[in-house]
PDB file of C-alpha atoms (C1' of nucleotides) in Angstrom:
ATOM      1  CA  MET A   1       2.154  46.381  32.948  1.00 89.00           C
ATOM      2  CA  ASN A   2      -0.848  44.279  31.773  1.00 86.00           C
ATOM      3  CA  LYS A   3      -2.723  41.394  33.111  1.00 87.00           C
ATOM      4  CA  LYS A   4      -0.836  38.839  31.281  1.00 91.00           C
ATOM      5  CA  ILE A   5       2.710  40.293  31.784  1.00 94.00           C
ATOM      6  CA  GLU A   6       1.926  40.653  35.277  1.00 95.00           C
ATOM      7  CA  GLU A   7       0.826  37.045  36.074  1.00 94.00           C
ATOM      8  CA  GLU A   8       4.127  35.960  34.031  1.00 94.00           C
ATOM      9  CA  TYR A   9       6.345  38.383  36.234  1.00 96.00           C
ATOM     10  CA  LEU A  10       4.653  36.824  39.302  1.00 97.00           C
ATOM     11  CA  GLU A  11       4.969  33.186  38.514  1.00 95.00           C
ATOM     12  CA  MET A  12       8.850  34.025  37.742  1.00 95.00           C
ATOM     13  CA  SER A  13       8.869  35.795  41.261  1.00 97.00           C
ATOM     14  CA  GLU A  14       7.633  32.482  43.195  1.00 96.00           C
ATOM     15  CA  ILE A  15      10.532  30.702  42.092  1.00 96.00           C
ATOM     16  CA  PHE A  16      12.839  33.422  43.501  1.00 96.00           C
ATOM     17  CA  LYS A  17      10.909  33.914  46.778  1.00 97.00           C
ATOM     18  CA  ALA A  18      11.112  30.111  47.028  1.00 97.00           C
ATOM     19  CA  LEU A  19      14.700  30.267  47.015  1.00 97.00           C
ATOM     20  CA  SER A  20      15.113  33.494  49.218  1.00 97.00           C
ATOM     21  CA  HIS A  21      15.736  32.149  53.060  1.00 98.00           C
ATOM     22  CA  PRO A  22      18.842  30.804  53.824  1.00 98.00           C
ATOM     23  CA  THR A  23      17.729  27.617  55.325  1.00 98.00           C
ATOM     24  CA  ARG A  24      16.146  26.981  51.828  1.00 98.00           C
ATOM     25  CA  LEU A  25      19.110  27.740  49.863  1.00 98.00           C
ATOM     26  CA  PHE A  26      21.207  25.744  52.231  1.00 98.00           C
ATOM     27  CA  ILE A  27      19.231  22.698  51.650  1.00 98.00           C
ATOM     28  CA  VAL A  28      19.733  23.109  48.102  1.00 97.00           C
ATOM     29  CA  ASN A  29      23.499  23.302  48.262  1.00 97.00           C
ATOM     30  CA  ALA A  30      23.289  20.231  50.790  1.00 97.00           C
ATOM     31  CA  ILE A  31      21.138  17.784  48.330  1.00 98.00           C
ATOM     32  CA  LYS A  32      23.116  18.790  45.153  1.00 96.00           C
ATOM     33  CA  ASP A  33      25.314  15.637  45.648  1.00 93.00           C
ATOM     34  CA  LYS A  34      23.456  13.341  47.931  1.00 95.00           C
ATOM     35  CA  ARG A  35      19.832  12.857  48.855  1.00 97.00           C
ATOM     36  CA  MET A  36      18.783  13.251  52.318  1.00 98.00           C
ATOM     37  CA  SER A  37      15.932  12.826  54.397  1.00 98.00           C
ATOM     38  CA  VAL A  38      13.710  15.599  56.641  1.00 98.00           C
ATOM     39  CA  LYS A  39      15.919  14.151  59.458  1.00 98.00           C
ATOM     40  CA  ASP A  40      19.233  14.418  57.957  1.00 98.00           C
ATOM     41  CA  LEU A  41      18.656  17.979  57.114  1.00 98.00           C
ATOM     42  CA  THR A  42      16.969  19.064  60.430  1.00 98.00           C
ATOM     43  CA  LYS A  43      20.208  17.633  62.307  1.00 97.00           C
ATOM     44  CA  LEU A  44      22.261  19.333  59.693  1.00 97.00           C
ATOM     45  CA  VAL A  45      20.479  22.781  59.942  1.00 97.00           C
ATOM     46  CA  GLY A  46      19.450  22.681  63.586  1.00 96.00           C
ATOM     47  CA  VAL A  47      15.999  23.925  63.461  1.00 97.00           C
ATOM     48  CA  ASP A  48      12.952  22.168  64.268  1.00 98.00           C
ATOM     49  CA  ILE A  49      11.640  19.569  62.561  1.00 98.00           C
ATOM     50  CA  SER A  50       8.604  20.928  61.144  1.00 98.00           C
ATOM     51  CA  THR A  51      10.073  24.090  60.363  1.00 98.00           C
ATOM     52  CA  ILE A  52      12.433  21.730  58.082  1.00 98.00           C
ATOM     53  CA  SER A  53       9.355  20.277  56.359  1.00 98.00           C
ATOM     54  CA  LYS A  54       7.453  23.469  55.818  1.00 98.00           C
ATOM     55  CA  HIS A  55      10.963  24.923  54.000  1.00 98.00           C
ATOM     56  CA  LEU A  56      10.891  21.643  51.759  1.00 98.00           C
ATOM     57  CA  THR A  57       7.425  22.294  51.044  1.00 98.00           C
ATOM     58  CA  ILE A  58       8.080  25.440  49.849  1.00 98.00           C
ATOM     59  CA  LEU A  59      10.874  24.214  47.389  1.00 97.00           C
ATOM     60  CA  LYS A  60       8.692  21.076  46.235  1.00 97.00           C
ATOM     61  CA  ASN A  61       6.092  23.368  45.180  1.00 96.00           C
ATOM     62  CA  SER A  62       8.090  25.311  42.864  1.00 95.00           C
ATOM     63  CA  LYS A  63       9.557  22.339  41.551  1.00 93.00           C
ATOM     64  CA  ILE A  64      13.062  23.033  42.706  1.00 95.00           C
ATOM     65  CA  ILE A  65      13.335  19.879  44.863  1.00 96.00           C
ATOM     66  CA  LYS A  66      11.739  16.338  44.408  1.00 96.00           C
ATOM     67  CA  GLY A  67      11.049  13.682  47.145  1.00 97.00           C
ATOM     68  CA  GLU A  68      11.031   9.805  47.079  1.00 96.00           C
ATOM     69  CA  LYS A  69       9.694   7.839  49.332  1.00 95.00           C
ATOM     70  CA  GLU A  70      11.696   4.984  50.807  1.00 94.00           C
ATOM     71  CA  LYS A  71      10.759   3.174  53.729  1.00 92.00           C
ATOM     72  CA  ASN A  72      10.021   5.763  56.535  1.00 93.00           C
ATOM     73  CA  TYR A  73      11.747   8.491  55.041  1.00 97.00           C
ATOM     74  CA  ILE A  74      11.553  11.226  52.091  1.00 98.00           C
ATOM     75  CA  TYR A  75      14.831  11.481  50.248  1.00 98.00           C
ATOM     76  CA  TYR A  76      14.858  14.831  48.804  1.00 98.00           C
ATOM     77  CA  THR A  77      16.975  15.638  45.395  1.00 97.00           C
ATOM     78  CA  LEU A  78      17.567  18.715  43.190  1.00 96.00           C
ATOM     79  CA  ALA A  79      14.912  18.837  40.453  1.00 93.00           C
ATOM     80  CA  ILE A  80      16.354  21.858  38.620  1.00 89.00           C
ATOM     81  CA  PRO A  81      20.031  21.842  38.005  1.00 87.00           C
ATOM     82  CA  CYS A  82      20.340  25.349  37.055  1.00 88.00           C
ATOM     83  CA  VAL A  83      19.276  26.129  40.522  1.00 88.00           C
ATOM     84  CA  LEU A  84      23.324  25.898  41.331  1.00 90.00           C
ATOM     85  CA  ASP A  85      24.040  28.456  38.431  1.00 88.00           C
ATOM     86  CA  PHE A  86      21.397  31.174  40.260  1.00 83.00           C
ATOM     87  CA  MET A  87      23.482  30.267  43.616  1.00 88.00           C
ATOM     88  CA  SER A  88      26.894  31.104  41.905  1.00 88.00           C
ATOM     89  CA  CYS A  89      25.882  34.543  40.016  1.00 86.00           C
ATOM     90  CA  ALA A  90      24.984  35.487  43.460  1.00 86.00           C
ATOM     91  CA  VAL A  91      28.133  34.532  44.946  1.00 87.00           C
ATOM     92  CA  ASN A  92      29.825  36.720  42.476  1.00 82.00           C
ATOM     93  CA  ILE A  93      27.428  39.593  43.375  1.00 80.00           C
ATOM     94  CA  ILE A  94      28.652  39.397  47.004  1.00 84.00           C
ATOM     95  CA  ASN A  95      32.253  38.790  46.036  1.00 83.00           C
ATOM     96  CA  LYS A  96      31.698  41.902  44.266  1.00 73.00           C
ATOM     97  CA  ASN A  97      29.741  43.915  46.934  1.00 70.00           C
ATOM     98  CA  ASN A  98      32.386  42.965  49.424  1.00 73.00           C
ATOM     99  CA  LYS A  99      35.963  43.929  47.760  1.00 67.00           C
TER     100      LYS A  99
ATOM    101  CA  MET B   1      24.412  25.207  60.360  1.00 89.00           C
ATOM    102  CA  ASN B   2      27.232  27.196  61.912  1.00 86.00           C
ATOM    103  CA  LYS B   3      27.091  31.265  62.344  1.00 88.00           C
ATOM    104  CA  LYS B   4      29.664  31.700  59.803  1.00 91.00           C
ATOM    105  CA  ILE B   5      27.571  29.246  57.235  1.00 94.00           C
ATOM    106  CA  GLU B   6      24.494  30.686  58.232  1.00 95.00           C
ATOM    107  CA  GLU B   7      25.613  34.316  57.070  1.00 94.00           C
ATOM    108  CA  GLU B   8      27.071  33.201  54.030  1.00 94.00           C
ATOM    109  CA  TYR B   9      23.443  31.632  53.092  1.00 96.00           C
ATOM    110  CA  LEU B  10      22.001  34.599  54.442  1.00 97.00           C
ATOM    111  CA  GLU B  11      23.995  36.974  52.596  1.00 95.00           C
ATOM    112  CA  MET B  12      23.162  35.031  49.765  1.00 95.00           C
ATOM    113  CA  SER B  13      19.440  34.643  50.270  1.00 97.00           C
ATOM    114  CA  GLU B  14      19.321  38.716  50.412  1.00 96.00           C
ATOM    115  CA  ILE B  15      20.205  38.591  46.231  1.00 96.00           C
ATOM    116  CA  PHE B  16      16.979  36.256  45.901  1.00 96.00           C
ATOM    117  CA  LYS B  17      15.125  38.391  47.923  1.00 97.00           C
ATOM    118  CA  ALA B  18      15.698  41.402  45.849  1.00 97.00           C
ATOM    119  CA  LEU B  19      14.631  39.641  42.811  1.00 97.00           C
ATOM    120  CA  SER B  20      11.583  38.097  44.435  1.00 97.00           C
ATOM    121  CA  HIS B  21       8.852  40.610  43.445  1.00 98.00           C
ATOM    122  CA  PRO B  22       7.096  40.808  40.084  1.00 98.00           C
ATOM    123  CA  THR B  23       7.672  44.554  39.751  1.00 98.00           C
ATOM    124  CA  ARG B  24      11.339  44.320  40.405  1.00 98.00           C
ATOM    125  CA  LEU B  25      11.674  41.595  38.003  1.00 97.00           C
ATOM    126  CA  PHE B  26      10.059  43.585  35.405  1.00 98.00           C
ATOM    127  CA  ILE B  27      12.377  46.578  36.296  1.00 98.00           C
ATOM    128  CA  VAL B  28      15.371  44.288  35.606  1.00 97.00           C
ATOM    129  CA  ASN B  29      14.219  42.977  32.557  1.00 97.00           C
ATOM    130  CA  ALA B  30      12.923  46.845  31.047  1.00 97.00           C
ATOM    131  CA  ILE B  31      16.750  48.086  31.888  1.00 97.00           C
ATOM    132  CA  LYS B  32      18.136  45.384  30.053  1.00 96.00           C
ATOM    133  CA  ASP B  33      18.952  47.254  27.056  1.00 93.00           C
ATOM    134  CA  LYS B  34      18.364  50.480  27.792  1.00 95.00           C
ATOM    135  CA  ARG B  35      18.753  52.891  30.744  1.00 97.00           C
ATOM    136  CA  MET B  36      15.233  53.982  32.526  1.00 98.00           C
ATOM    137  CA  SER B  37      14.590  56.833  34.819  1.00 98.00           C
ATOM    138  CA  VAL B  38      12.552  56.306  37.788  1.00 98.00           C
ATOM    139  CA  LYS B  39       9.637  58.073  35.966  1.00 98.00           C
ATOM    140  CA  ASP B  40       9.995  55.899  32.931  1.00 98.00           C
ATOM    141  CA  LEU B  41       9.476  52.954  34.966  1.00 98.00           C
ATOM    142  CA  THR B  42       6.930  54.310  36.729  1.00 97.00           C
ATOM    143  CA  LYS B  43       4.550  54.952  33.713  1.00 96.00           C
ATOM    144  CA  LEU B  44       5.936  51.349  32.225  1.00 96.00           C
ATOM    145  CA  VAL B  45       4.849  49.565  35.251  1.00 97.00           C
ATOM    146  CA  GLY B  46       1.550  51.620  36.472  1.00 96.00           C
ATOM    147  CA  VAL B  47       2.113  52.084  40.465  1.00 97.00           C
ATOM    148  CA  ASP B  48       2.878  55.157  42.294  1.00 97.00           C
ATOM    149  CA  ILE B  49       6.615  56.867  41.690  1.00 98.00           C
ATOM    150  CA  SER B  50       7.210  55.993  45.405  1.00 98.00           C
ATOM    151  CA  THR B  51       6.636  52.517  44.931  1.00 98.00           C
ATOM    152  CA  ILE B  52       9.128  52.256  42.059  1.00 98.00           C
ATOM    153  CA  SER B  53      11.548  54.360  44.131  1.00 98.00           C
ATOM    154  CA  LYS B  54      11.459  51.842  46.878  1.00 98.00           C
ATOM    155  CA  HIS B  55      11.864  49.017  44.398  1.00 98.00           C
ATOM    156  CA  LEU B  56      14.715  50.437  42.745  1.00 98.00           C
ATOM    157  CA  THR B  57      16.261  51.509  46.116  1.00 98.00           C
ATOM    158  CA  ILE B  58      15.870  47.111  47.168  1.00 98.00           C
ATOM    159  CA  LEU B  59      17.950  46.288  43.670  1.00 97.00           C
ATOM    160  CA  LYS B  60      20.461  49.149  44.375  1.00 97.00           C
ATOM    161  CA  ASN B  61      21.120  48.028  47.746  1.00 95.00           C
ATOM    162  CA  SER B  62      21.788  44.349  46.412  1.00 94.00           C
ATOM    163  CA  LYS B  63      24.293  46.075  43.830  1.00 93.00           C
ATOM    164  CA  ILE B  64      21.915  44.385  40.989  1.00 95.00           C
ATOM    165  CA  ILE B  65      21.445  47.741  38.988  1.00 96.00           C
ATOM    166  CA  LYS B  66      23.213  51.099  39.513  1.00 96.00           C
ATOM    167  CA  GLY B  67      22.085  54.596  38.412  1.00 96.00           C
ATOM    168  CA  GLU B  68      23.634  57.509  36.792  1.00 96.00           C
ATOM    169  CA  LYS B  69      22.397  60.983  37.715  1.00 95.00           C
ATOM    170  CA  GLU B  70      21.972  63.282  34.780  1.00 94.00           C
ATOM    171  CA  LYS B  71      19.629  66.742  34.750  1.00 92.00           C
ATOM    172  CA  ASN B  72      16.834  65.900  36.827  1.00 93.00           C
ATOM    173  CA  TYR B  73      16.981  62.051  36.160  1.00 97.00           C
ATOM    174  CA  ILE B  74      18.688  59.114  37.528  1.00 98.00           C
ATOM    175  CA  TYR B  75      18.901  56.505  34.652  1.00 98.00           C
ATOM    176  CA  TYR B  76      19.067  52.828  35.858  1.00 98.00           C
ATOM    177  CA  THR B  77      21.052  50.174  34.281  1.00 97.00           C
ATOM    178  CA  LEU B  78      22.012  46.492  35.208  1.00 96.00           C
ATOM    179  CA  ALA B  79      25.197  46.019  36.835  1.00 93.00           C
ATOM    180  CA  ILE B  80      25.093  42.369  37.157  1.00 88.00           C
ATOM    181  CA  PRO B  81      24.605  40.708  33.834  1.00 87.00           C
ATOM    182  CA  CYS B  82      24.278  36.856  35.134  1.00 88.00           C
ATOM    183  CA  VAL B  83      20.735  38.172  36.857  1.00 88.00           C
ATOM    184  CA  LEU B  84      19.447  37.479  33.251  1.00 90.00           C
ATOM    185  CA  ASP B  85      20.758  33.892  33.381  1.00 88.00           C
ATOM    186  CA  PHE B  86      18.617  33.225  36.713  1.00 83.00           C
ATOM    187  CA  MET B  87      15.748  34.772  34.716  1.00 88.00           C
ATOM    188  CA  SER B  88      15.831  32.373  31.793  1.00 88.00           C
ATOM    189  CA  CYS B  89      16.543  29.594  34.111  1.00 86.00           C
ATOM    190  CA  ALA B  90      13.419  30.501  36.179  1.00 86.00           C
ATOM    191  CA  VAL B  91      11.414  30.443  32.898  1.00 87.00           C
ATOM    192  CA  ASN B  92      12.633  26.603  32.040  1.00 82.00           C
ATOM    193  CA  ILE B  93      11.405  25.620  35.437  1.00 80.00           C
ATOM    194  CA  ILE B  94       8.135  27.370  34.595  1.00 84.00           C
ATOM    195  CA  ASN B  95       7.807  25.831  31.212  1.00 83.00           C
ATOM    196  CA  LYS B  96       8.233  22.448  32.910  1.00 72.00           C
ATOM    197  CA  ASN B  97       6.120  22.857  35.437  1.00 70.00           C
ATOM    198  CA  ASN B  98       2.978  23.812  33.196  1.00 73.00           C
ATOM    199  CA  LYS B  99       3.832  21.328  30.476  1.00 67.00           C
TER     200      LYS B  99
ATOM    201  C1'  DT C   1      -2.404  -6.043  66.802  1.00 89.69           C
ATOM    202  C1'  DT C   2       0.752  -2.148  69.401  1.00 89.69           C
ATOM    203  C1'  DT C   3       4.286   0.706  69.492  1.00 89.69           C
ATOM    204  C1'  DC C   4       7.940   3.657  67.104  1.00 89.69           C
ATOM    205  C1'  DT C   5       9.773   6.771  64.036  1.00 89.69           C
ATOM    206  C1'  DA C   6       9.251   9.655  60.268  1.00 89.69           C
ATOM    207  C1'  DT C   7       6.859  13.638  58.553  1.00 89.69           C
ATOM    208  C1'  DT C   8       3.179  16.676  58.096  1.00 89.69           C
ATOM    209  C1'  DT C   9      -0.683  19.653  59.660  1.00 89.69           C
ATOM    210  C1'  DG C  10      -2.621  23.636  62.760  1.00 89.69           C
ATOM    211  C1'  DG C  11      -2.341  27.209  65.263  1.00 89.69           C
ATOM    212  C1'  DT C  12      -0.103  31.333  67.106  1.00 89.69           C
ATOM    213  C1'  DA C  13       2.785  35.389  68.033  1.00 89.69           C
ATOM    214  C1'  DA C  14       6.229  38.257  65.887  1.00 89.69           C
ATOM    215  C1'  DT C  15       8.220  39.937  61.972  1.00 89.69           C
ATOM    216  C1'  DT C  16       8.721  41.536  57.492  1.00 89.69           C
ATOM    217  C1'  DT C  17       6.966  43.598  52.975  1.00 89.69           C
ATOM    218  C1'  DT C  18       4.146  46.071  50.432  1.00 89.69           C
ATOM    219  C1'  DG C  19       1.755  50.196  48.343  1.00 89.69           C
ATOM    220  C1'  DC C  20      -0.178  54.160  49.180  1.00 89.69           C
ATOM    221  C1'  DC C  21      -0.728  59.273  50.562  1.00 89.69           C
ATOM    222  C1'  DA C  22       1.500  63.463  52.045  1.00 89.69           C
ATOM    223  C1'  DA C  23       5.746  65.776  52.826  1.00 89.69           C
ATOM    224  C1'  DA C  24      10.561  66.678  52.240  1.00 89.69           C
ATOM    225  C1'  DT C  25      14.737  66.987  49.126  1.00 89.69           C
ATOM    226  C1'  DA C  26      17.522  68.195  45.057  1.00 89.69           C
ATOM    227  C1'  DG C  27      18.309  70.259  41.488  1.00 89.69           C
ATOM    228  C1'  DA C  28      16.985  72.502  36.587  1.00 89.69           C
ATOM    229  C1'  DA C  29      14.396  75.916  34.455  1.00 89.69           C
ATOM    230  C1'  DA C  30      12.699  80.587  34.215  1.00 89.69           C
TER     231       DA C  30
ATOM    232  C1'  DT D   1      15.285  84.606  43.121  1.00 89.69           C
ATOM    233  C1'  DT D   2      10.836  81.717  42.149  1.00 89.69           C
ATOM    234  C1'  DT D   3       8.634  78.087  40.019  1.00 89.69           C
ATOM    235  C1'  DC D   4       8.539  73.144  38.143  1.00 89.69           C
ATOM    236  C1'  DT D   5       9.933  68.583  37.616  1.00 89.69           C
ATOM    237  C1'  DA D   6      11.974  64.184  39.541  1.00 89.69           C
ATOM    238  C1'  DT D   7      12.925  61.608  43.389  1.00 89.69           C
ATOM    239  C1'  DT D   8      13.220  59.923  48.033  1.00 89.69           C
ATOM    240  C1'  DT D   9      11.565  59.556  52.585  1.00 89.69           C
ATOM    241  C1'  DG D  10       8.411  58.995  56.869  1.00 89.69           C
ATOM    242  C1'  DG D  11       4.178  56.597  58.099  1.00 89.69           C
ATOM    243  C1'  DC D  12       0.469  53.874  58.511  1.00 89.69           C
ATOM    244  C1'  DA D  13      -2.377  49.482  57.621  1.00 89.69           C
ATOM    245  C1'  DA D  14      -2.925  44.965  55.225  1.00 89.69           C
ATOM    246  C1'  DA D  15      -1.009  41.178  54.084  1.00 89.69           C
ATOM    247  C1'  DA D  16       2.905  37.536  54.032  1.00 89.69           C
ATOM    248  C1'  DT D  17       6.685  35.452  56.257  1.00 89.69           C
ATOM    249  C1'  DT D  18       8.689  32.905  59.572  1.00 89.69           C
ATOM    250  C1'  DA D  19       9.600  29.705  63.753  1.00 89.69           C
ATOM    251  C1'  DC D  20       7.994  26.969  67.147  1.00 89.69           C
ATOM    252  C1'  DC D  21       4.891  23.974  69.900  1.00 89.69           C
ATOM    253  C1'  DA D  22       1.286  20.600  69.892  1.00 89.69           C
ATOM    254  C1'  DA D  23      -1.153  17.033  67.434  1.00 89.69           C
ATOM    255  C1'  DA D  24      -2.539  14.420  63.339  1.00 89.69           C
ATOM    256  C1'  DT D  25      -0.688  11.069  59.859  1.00 89.69           C
ATOM    257  C1'  DA D  26       1.602   7.082  57.942  1.00 89.69           C
ATOM    258  C1'  DG D  27       3.468   3.449  57.721  1.00 89.69           C
ATOM    259  C1'  DA D  28       7.662   0.298  59.508  1.00 89.69           C
ATOM    260  C1'  DA D  29       8.898  -2.614  62.973  1.00 89.69           C
ATOM    261  C1'  DA D  30       7.850  -5.669  66.962  1.00 89.69           C
TER     262       DA D  30
END
DNA sequence: TTTCTATTTGGTAATTTTGCCAAATAGAAA
DNA sequence: TTTCTATTTGGCAAAATTACCAAATAGAAA
């Protein structure tokens, strides 16, 4: 695997890595229909707000989600809809595995 | 996030985690058209054969790939074609990020 | 201005992941 | 049988990930 190819797959793996945590997948699903603030998500998930903030930073850095500021809040929405297809494919795999 | 939901997203995240390494993505792409042995992949990737073997175990445990034994070799193929759609969506994200 | 409120950042300890080496296995070939 | 060859496993050290707490920011509200 040469340097250029290696770099390509590394970049691709970052996307998958951003999605490889249950809380981050939950967040992606939670904001798919309606935007949510850090605080909203914190309440929904039930962990420390700093933890949620860091998860959001990871998703934002991969450009999977984006945030818009409004008053004191930052509201997050999905930036890349095809991520949802990722997830339904993953569900298919799981169903296949468990049957 | 209650216990049952948490469990669901955890399971889903395992799939993404299995794909969140450049070598493993390279492997998935390499075997998409023709089956390859551990040795073939080792040559192609250029790391220790034990490292490849462990990557293959991770992919196999998530049922993303499957192996068929033949003589001394184990030939691996894709078990879940929709994984390729994952990857092209990831490429889209990357292209969007870099433009 | 001062006081809240939402969010981010830094630090830290616990856990997980990774890649190599060496050794073990499994089974084909001789 | 013994000798190869392909693959897996165990161990270990380095690196990365994670969650919490405490403190810092940013900016709205009073």
